[in-house]
Amino acid sequence: MRDEVVLSGIVLATGLVGEYDRRLVILTKERGKITAFAKGVRKTTNQLISKSQIFVMGEFTLYEGRNAYTVKRIDVKEYFHELTFDMDKYCYGSYFCEMMAYFTHEGDRAADYLNLLFVSLNALKKGLVPAPLIRIIYEVKIMDVFGQGIQSFGCPVCGNEKLSDIFDAKSGGILCEDCVKKAIHPIHISGQALYTLQYINGANFGSLYNFKVSDAVIEELSDIIRKFMDIYVDKKFNSVQIINSLS
Ligand SMILES: [Zn+2]
């Protein structure tokens, strides 16, 4: 008899296996990122087919095998259908999932990661904040949660809290006046952009998506985050290239 476990999570990605099966990558609260196989799911009579999709959030009842999990049942709490039926939202949501899959591993305690992903998919679903701003907030916060965030409260070189208006990607954040001369590629950051960055870094998940900023600030922060991620995130995400081609 194989052991049965119930894990709560969100499906980050799916793939086809053989003629009838589907492979699910699931971020679970209890065990981090896991892979589970939904057997026979692509047969027309199988009830699991609509539940074995990206963004599906719920309770996953799984058989635990020696090397992999097999899906027995999925009790769905949220499908995020709104993301599936809107091309732009689908691309952003896929990117958030792909990025989360990059940062997480099996065995992680993932309650925070799961919470961040949930509030971000939910913000996309509701559409109260523009998607490019949701993307900025998610990128800044996910790097922060994983300990690779942009330093916005103190100089990344010396710790001085009296900051200048210069960002340097290689140094890791906003520099103080004394360290500005050490910047390799200094970029000016406006007061509003810095304030936004500090707000995101300091905010709890529940209040991440309750503000708006001008398009100019979105553009400025996007540029800063791109330059930062080029250095500190060692992966090119497929879904981000699709988003960039949309805009
Ligand atoms: Zn400094």
mmCIF file of C-alpha atoms and ligand atoms in Angstrom:
data_model
loop_
_atom_site.group_PDB
_atom_site.id
_atom_site.type_symbol
_atom_site.label_atom_id
_atom_site.label_comp_id
_atom_site.label_asym_id
_atom_site.label_seq_id
_atom_site.Cartn_x
_atom_site.Cartn_y
_atom_site.Cartn_z
ATOM 1 C CA MET A 1 0.000 0.000 0.000
ATOM 2 C CA ARG A 2 1.451 3.349 -0.991
ATOM 3 C CA ASP A 3 1.294 6.257 1.440
ATOM 4 C CA GLU A 4 -1.250 8.956 0.794
ATOM 5 C CA VAL A 5 -0.560 12.618 1.570
ATOM 6 C CA VAL A 6 -2.688 15.747 1.293
ATOM 7 C CA LEU A 7 -0.771 18.901 0.347
ATOM 8 C CA SER A 8 -2.082 22.399 -0.320
ATOM 9 C CA GLY A 9 -0.619 24.267 -3.244
ATOM 10 C CA ILE A 10 -0.748 25.897 -6.663
ATOM 11 C CA VAL A 11 0.109 24.285 -10.015
ATOM 12 C CA LEU A 12 3.124 26.112 -11.496
ATOM 13 C CA ALA A 13 3.433 24.191 -14.756
ATOM 14 C CA THR A 14 2.096 21.197 -16.634
ATOM 15 C CA GLY A 15 3.564 18.951 -19.299
ATOM 16 C CA LEU A 16 2.372 16.044 -21.412
ATOM 17 C CA VAL A 17 3.676 12.560 -20.713
ATOM 18 C CA GLY A 18 2.972 9.707 -23.098
ATOM 19 C CA GLU A 19 -0.479 9.479 -24.629
ATOM 20 C CA TYR A 20 -2.725 10.026 -21.606
ATOM 21 C CA ASP A 21 -0.729 11.368 -18.679
ATOM 22 C CA ARG A 22 0.160 14.827 -17.493
ATOM 23 C CA ARG A 23 3.046 15.961 -15.328
ATOM 24 C CA LEU A 24 2.306 18.689 -12.775
ATOM 25 C CA VAL A 25 4.823 20.904 -11.028
ATOM 26 C CA ILE A 26 3.135 22.034 -7.819
ATOM 27 C CA LEU A 27 4.299 24.537 -5.222
ATOM 28 C CA THR A 28 3.082 23.091 -1.926
ATOM 29 C CA LYS A 29 2.979 24.722 1.462
ATOM 30 C CA GLU A 30 4.238 21.632 3.241
ATOM 31 C CA ARG A 31 6.943 20.278 0.916
ATOM 32 C CA GLY A 32 7.968 23.064 -1.434
ATOM 33 C CA LYS A 33 8.073 22.431 -5.174
ATOM 34 C CA ILE A 34 7.166 18.877 -6.126
ATOM 35 C CA THR A 35 6.412 16.935 -9.311
ATOM 36 C CA ALA A 36 3.318 14.740 -9.509
ATOM 37 C CA PHE A 37 1.901 12.619 -12.310
ATOM 38 C CA ALA A 38 -1.782 12.668 -13.195
ATOM 39 C CA LYS A 39 -2.315 9.290 -14.827
ATOM 40 C CA GLY A 40 -4.853 8.775 -17.588
ATOM 41 C CA VAL A 41 -5.910 12.383 -17.226
ATOM 42 C CA ARG A 42 -6.192 13.035 -20.962
ATOM 43 C CA LYS A 43 -8.794 10.324 -21.488
ATOM 44 C CA THR A 44 -12.116 12.077 -22.130
ATOM 45 C CA THR A 45 -13.827 10.373 -19.209
ATOM 46 C CA ASN A 46 -11.260 11.510 -16.654
ATOM 47 C CA GLN A 47 -12.536 14.058 -14.129
ATOM 48 C CA LEU A 48 -9.066 15.334 -13.290
ATOM 49 C CA ILE A 49 -8.473 16.965 -16.670
ATOM 50 C CA SER A 50 -9.960 20.363 -15.844
ATOM 51 C CA LYS A 51 -8.156 20.393 -12.498
ATOM 52 C CA SER A 52 -4.687 19.500 -13.798
ATOM 53 C CA GLN A 53 -4.027 22.992 -15.123
ATOM 54 C CA ILE A 54 -1.622 25.816 -14.431
ATOM 55 C CA PHE A 55 -2.791 28.274 -11.691
ATOM 56 C CA VAL A 56 -5.133 25.722 -10.062
ATOM 57 C CA MET A 57 -5.005 26.127 -6.304
ATOM 58 C CA GLY A 58 -6.333 23.595 -3.834
ATOM 59 C CA GLU A 59 -5.752 20.454 -1.825
ATOM 60 C CA PHE A 60 -3.879 17.739 -3.674
ATOM 61 C CA THR A 61 -4.324 14.162 -2.472
ATOM 62 C CA LEU A 62 -1.269 12.255 -3.699
ATOM 63 C CA TYR A 63 0.240 8.799 -3.499
ATOM 64 C CA GLU A 64 3.819 9.097 -2.443
ATOM 65 C CA GLY A 65 6.025 6.794 -4.481
ATOM 66 C CA ARG A 66 9.733 6.187 -4.125
ATOM 67 C CA ASN A 67 10.659 8.707 -6.815
ATOM 68 C CA ALA A 68 7.494 10.622 -7.637
ATOM 69 C CA TYR A 69 3.992 11.481 -6.572
ATOM 70 C CA THR A 70 0.835 10.319 -8.310
ATOM 71 C CA VAL A 71 -2.318 12.419 -8.165
ATOM 72 C CA LYS A 72 -5.356 10.729 -6.653
ATOM 73 C CA ARG A 73 -7.688 13.687 -6.171
ATOM 74 C CA ILE A 74 -7.685 17.478 -6.437
ATOM 75 C CA ASP A 75 -10.084 19.595 -4.389
ATOM 76 C CA VAL A 76 -9.976 22.944 -6.162
ATOM 77 C CA LYS A 77 -10.307 26.157 -4.154
ATOM 78 C CA GLU A 78 -9.556 28.529 -7.034
ATOM 79 C CA TYR A 79 -9.128 27.921 -10.774
ATOM 80 C CA PHE A 80 -8.075 31.474 -11.741
ATOM 81 C CA HIS A 81 -10.120 31.070 -14.926
ATOM 82 C CA GLU A 82 -9.830 34.836 -15.511
ATOM 83 C CA LEU A 83 -6.136 34.337 -16.249
ATOM 84 C CA THR A 84 -6.722 31.471 -18.624
ATOM 85 C CA PHE A 85 -9.178 33.394 -20.799
ATOM 86 C CA ASP A 86 -7.160 36.605 -21.136
ATOM 87 C CA MET A 87 -3.951 36.407 -23.202
ATOM 88 C CA ASP A 88 -2.132 39.229 -21.365
ATOM 89 C CA LYS A 89 -3.064 37.969 -17.907
ATOM 90 C CA TYR A 90 -2.190 34.410 -18.882
ATOM 91 C CA CYS A 91 1.311 35.484 -19.928
ATOM 92 C CA TYR A 92 1.933 37.475 -16.753
ATOM 93 C CA GLY A 93 0.570 34.653 -14.577
ATOM 94 C CA SER A 94 2.731 32.091 -16.395
ATOM 95 C CA TYR A 95 5.764 34.283 -15.829
ATOM 96 C CA PHE A 96 5.015 34.545 -12.093
ATOM 97 C CA CYS A 97 4.756 30.743 -11.906
ATOM 98 C CA GLU A 98 7.919 30.205 -13.951
ATOM 99 C CA MET A 99 9.826 32.610 -11.732
ATOM 100 C CA MET A 100 8.518 30.898 -8.585
ATOM 101 C CA ALA A 101 9.578 27.513 -9.977
ATOM 102 C CA TYR A 102 13.073 28.903 -10.512
ATOM 103 C CA PHE A 103 13.385 30.098 -6.902
ATOM 104 C CA THR A 104 11.837 27.123 -5.052
ATOM 105 C CA HIS A 105 12.976 23.565 -4.387
ATOM 106 C CA GLU A 106 11.620 20.341 -2.996
ATOM 107 C CA GLY A 107 11.684 20.303 0.798
ATOM 108 C CA ASP A 108 11.254 24.087 1.217
ATOM 109 C CA ARG A 109 8.807 25.353 3.813
ATOM 110 C CA ALA A 110 6.825 27.356 1.333
ATOM 111 C CA ALA A 111 3.931 29.060 3.122
ATOM 112 C CA ASP A 112 5.327 32.554 2.372
ATOM 113 C CA TYR A 113 6.119 31.758 -1.257
ATOM 114 C CA LEU A 114 2.665 30.303 -1.776
ATOM 115 C CA ASN A 115 1.063 33.325 -0.162
ATOM 116 C CA LEU A 116 3.031 35.734 -2.380
ATOM 117 C CA LEU A 117 2.059 33.822 -5.515
ATOM 118 C CA PHE A 118 -1.589 33.695 -4.458
ATOM 119 C CA VAL A 119 -1.927 37.445 -3.769
ATOM 120 C CA SER A 120 -0.142 38.208 -7.052
ATOM 121 C CA LEU A 121 -2.338 35.934 -9.200
ATOM 122 C CA ASN A 122 -5.310 37.385 -7.364
ATOM 123 C CA ALA A 123 -4.199 40.954 -8.198
ATOM 124 C CA LEU A 124 -3.934 39.968 -11.870
ATOM 125 C CA LYS A 125 -7.355 38.360 -11.731
ATOM 126 C CA LYS A 126 -9.002 41.439 -10.221
ATOM 127 C CA GLY A 127 -7.156 43.848 -12.514
ATOM 128 C CA LEU A 128 -7.383 46.801 -10.089
ATOM 129 C CA VAL A 129 -3.669 47.519 -10.597
ATOM 130 C CA PRO A 130 -2.072 47.555 -14.104
ATOM 131 C CA ALA A 131 -0.275 44.290 -14.974
ATOM 132 C CA PRO A 132 3.163 45.938 -15.562
ATOM 133 C CA LEU A 133 3.012 47.335 -11.999
ATOM 134 C CA ILE A 134 1.974 43.940 -10.605
ATOM 135 C CA ARG A 135 4.983 42.498 -12.392
ATOM 136 C CA ILE A 136 7.345 45.056 -10.795
ATOM 137 C CA ILE A 137 5.923 44.436 -7.330
ATOM 138 C CA TYR A 138 6.155 40.665 -7.751
ATOM 139 C CA GLU A 139 9.728 40.778 -9.045
ATOM 140 C CA VAL A 140 10.942 43.065 -6.265
ATOM 141 C CA LYS A 141 9.154 41.080 -3.572
ATOM 142 C CA ILE A 142 10.108 37.598 -4.728
ATOM 143 C CA MET A 143 13.805 38.522 -4.848
ATOM 144 C CA ASP A 144 13.467 40.125 -1.419
ATOM 145 C CA VAL A 145 11.743 37.053 0.069
ATOM 146 C CA PHE A 146 14.521 34.837 -1.277
ATOM 147 C CA GLY A 147 17.237 37.075 0.181
ATOM 148 C CA GLN A 148 18.438 38.512 -3.146
ATOM 149 C CA GLY A 149 16.483 41.748 -3.057
ATOM 150 C CA ILE A 150 17.391 45.240 -4.253
ATOM 151 C CA GLN A 151 18.833 47.121 -1.245
ATOM 152 C CA SER A 152 16.659 50.209 -0.789
ATOM 153 C CA PHE A 153 16.949 51.119 2.910
ATOM 154 C CA GLY A 154 20.716 51.190 3.339
ATOM 155 C CA CYS A 155 23.761 51.440 1.091
ATOM 156 C CA PRO A 156 24.636 47.894 -0.105
ATOM 157 C CA VAL A 157 28.365 48.698 0.096
ATOM 158 C CA CYS A 158 28.736 50.299 3.557
ATOM 159 C CA GLY A 159 25.285 50.155 5.203
ATOM 160 C CA ASN A 160 24.919 53.959 5.497
ATOM 161 C CA GLU A 161 21.216 54.808 5.650
ATOM 162 C CA LYS A 162 21.648 58.281 4.162
ATOM 163 C CA LEU A 163 21.135 57.404 0.518
ATOM 164 C CA SER A 164 21.987 59.266 -2.679
ATOM 165 C CA ASP A 165 19.845 59.214 -5.829
ATOM 166 C CA ILE A 166 22.105 56.704 -7.586
ATOM 167 C CA PHE A 167 21.304 53.048 -8.209
ATOM 168 C CA ASP A 168 24.020 50.601 -9.219
ATOM 169 C CA ALA A 169 22.997 47.081 -10.185
ATOM 170 C CA LYS A 170 26.369 45.488 -9.562
ATOM 171 C CA SER A 171 26.562 46.976 -6.040
ATOM 172 C CA GLY A 172 23.062 45.630 -5.311
ATOM 173 C CA GLY A 173 20.965 48.743 -4.727
ATOM 174 C CA ILE A 174 20.883 52.450 -3.951
ATOM 175 C CA LEU A 175 24.259 53.858 -2.880
ATOM 176 C CA CYS A 176 25.113 56.459 -0.246
ATOM 177 C CA GLU A 177 26.925 59.674 -1.261
ATOM 178 C CA ASP A 178 30.326 58.268 -0.230
ATOM 179 C CA CYS A 179 29.982 55.129 -2.325
ATOM 180 C CA VAL A 180 28.569 56.746 -5.472
ATOM 181 C CA LYS A 181 32.053 56.963 -6.931
ATOM 182 C CA LYS A 182 32.329 53.170 -6.745
ATOM 183 C CA ALA A 183 29.287 52.668 -8.998
ATOM 184 C CA ILE A 184 30.115 50.793 -12.186
ATOM 185 C CA HIS A 185 26.940 51.715 -14.102
ATOM 186 C CA PRO A 186 25.341 54.550 -12.091
ATOM 187 C CA ILE A 187 21.668 55.194 -12.853
ATOM 188 C CA HIS A 188 19.668 58.085 -11.441
ATOM 189 C CA ILE A 189 16.614 57.029 -9.406
ATOM 190 C CA SER A 190 13.788 59.504 -8.706
ATOM 191 C CA GLY A 191 12.454 60.068 -5.206
ATOM 192 C CA GLN A 192 9.127 58.538 -6.174
ATOM 193 C CA ALA A 193 10.712 55.392 -7.591
ATOM 194 C CA LEU A 194 12.858 54.959 -4.478
ATOM 195 C CA TYR A 195 9.849 55.445 -2.219
ATOM 196 C CA THR A 196 7.915 52.820 -4.236
ATOM 197 C CA LEU A 197 10.790 50.370 -3.973
ATOM 198 C CA GLN A 198 10.991 50.888 -0.212
ATOM 199 C CA TYR A 199 7.237 50.498 0.131
ATOM 200 C CA ILE A 200 7.303 47.149 -1.729
ATOM 201 C CA ASN A 201 10.276 45.860 0.271
ATOM 202 C CA GLY A 202 8.634 46.821 3.557
ATOM 203 C CA ALA A 203 5.009 45.852 2.832
ATOM 204 C CA ASN A 204 3.382 42.646 4.010
ATOM 205 C CA PHE A 205 1.730 40.478 1.344
ATOM 206 C CA GLY A 206 -1.754 41.738 2.170
ATOM 207 C CA SER A 207 -0.926 45.356 1.280
ATOM 208 C CA LEU A 208 1.317 44.833 -1.757
ATOM 209 C CA TYR A 209 -1.269 45.559 -4.413
ATOM 210 C CA ASN A 210 -3.186 48.521 -3.097
ATOM 211 C CA PHE A 211 -1.421 51.474 -4.733
ATOM 212 C CA LYS A 212 -0.763 52.920 -8.165
ATOM 213 C CA VAL A 213 2.094 54.965 -9.582
ATOM 214 C CA SER A 214 2.603 56.939 -12.817
ATOM 215 C CA ASP A 215 3.685 55.263 -16.055
ATOM 216 C CA ALA A 216 6.997 57.109 -15.756
ATOM 217 C CA VAL A 217 7.732 55.440 -12.400
ATOM 218 C CA ILE A 218 6.715 52.046 -13.800
ATOM 219 C CA GLU A 219 9.126 52.557 -16.695
ATOM 220 C CA GLU A 220 11.921 53.719 -14.411
ATOM 221 C CA LEU A 221 11.548 50.797 -12.001
ATOM 222 C CA SER A 222 11.209 48.286 -14.859
ATOM 223 C CA ASP A 223 14.554 49.438 -16.218
ATOM 224 C CA ILE A 224 16.228 49.223 -12.793
ATOM 225 C CA ILE A 225 14.818 45.746 -12.105
ATOM 226 C CA ARG A 226 15.887 44.471 -15.582
ATOM 227 C CA LYS A 227 19.461 45.600 -14.944
ATOM 228 C CA PHE A 228 19.422 44.075 -11.463
ATOM 229 C CA MET A 229 17.997 40.739 -12.636
ATOM 230 C CA ASP A 230 20.502 40.542 -15.497
ATOM 231 C CA ILE A 231 23.210 40.287 -12.853
ATOM 232 C CA TYR A 232 21.537 38.419 -9.993
ATOM 233 C CA VAL A 233 19.022 36.060 -11.649
ATOM 234 C CA ASP A 234 20.818 33.420 -13.598
ATOM 235 C CA LYS A 235 17.982 32.485 -15.958
ATOM 236 C CA LYS A 236 16.142 33.809 -18.987
ATOM 237 C CA PHE A 237 12.431 33.136 -18.529
ATOM 238 C CA ASN A 238 10.545 31.972 -21.643
ATOM 239 C CA SER A 239 7.310 33.633 -20.593
ATOM 240 C CA VAL A 240 8.920 37.035 -20.100
ATOM 241 C CA GLN A 241 9.926 37.166 -23.742
ATOM 242 C CA ILE A 242 6.269 36.719 -24.690
ATOM 243 C CA ILE A 243 5.239 39.553 -22.345
ATOM 244 C CA ASN A 244 7.906 41.812 -23.827
ATOM 245 C CA SER A 245 6.624 41.073 -27.319
ATOM 246 C CA LEU A 246 3.070 41.996 -26.206
ATOM 247 C CA SER A 247 4.022 45.501 -25.150
HETATM 248 ZN ZN ZN B 1 27.913 53.506 1.094
#
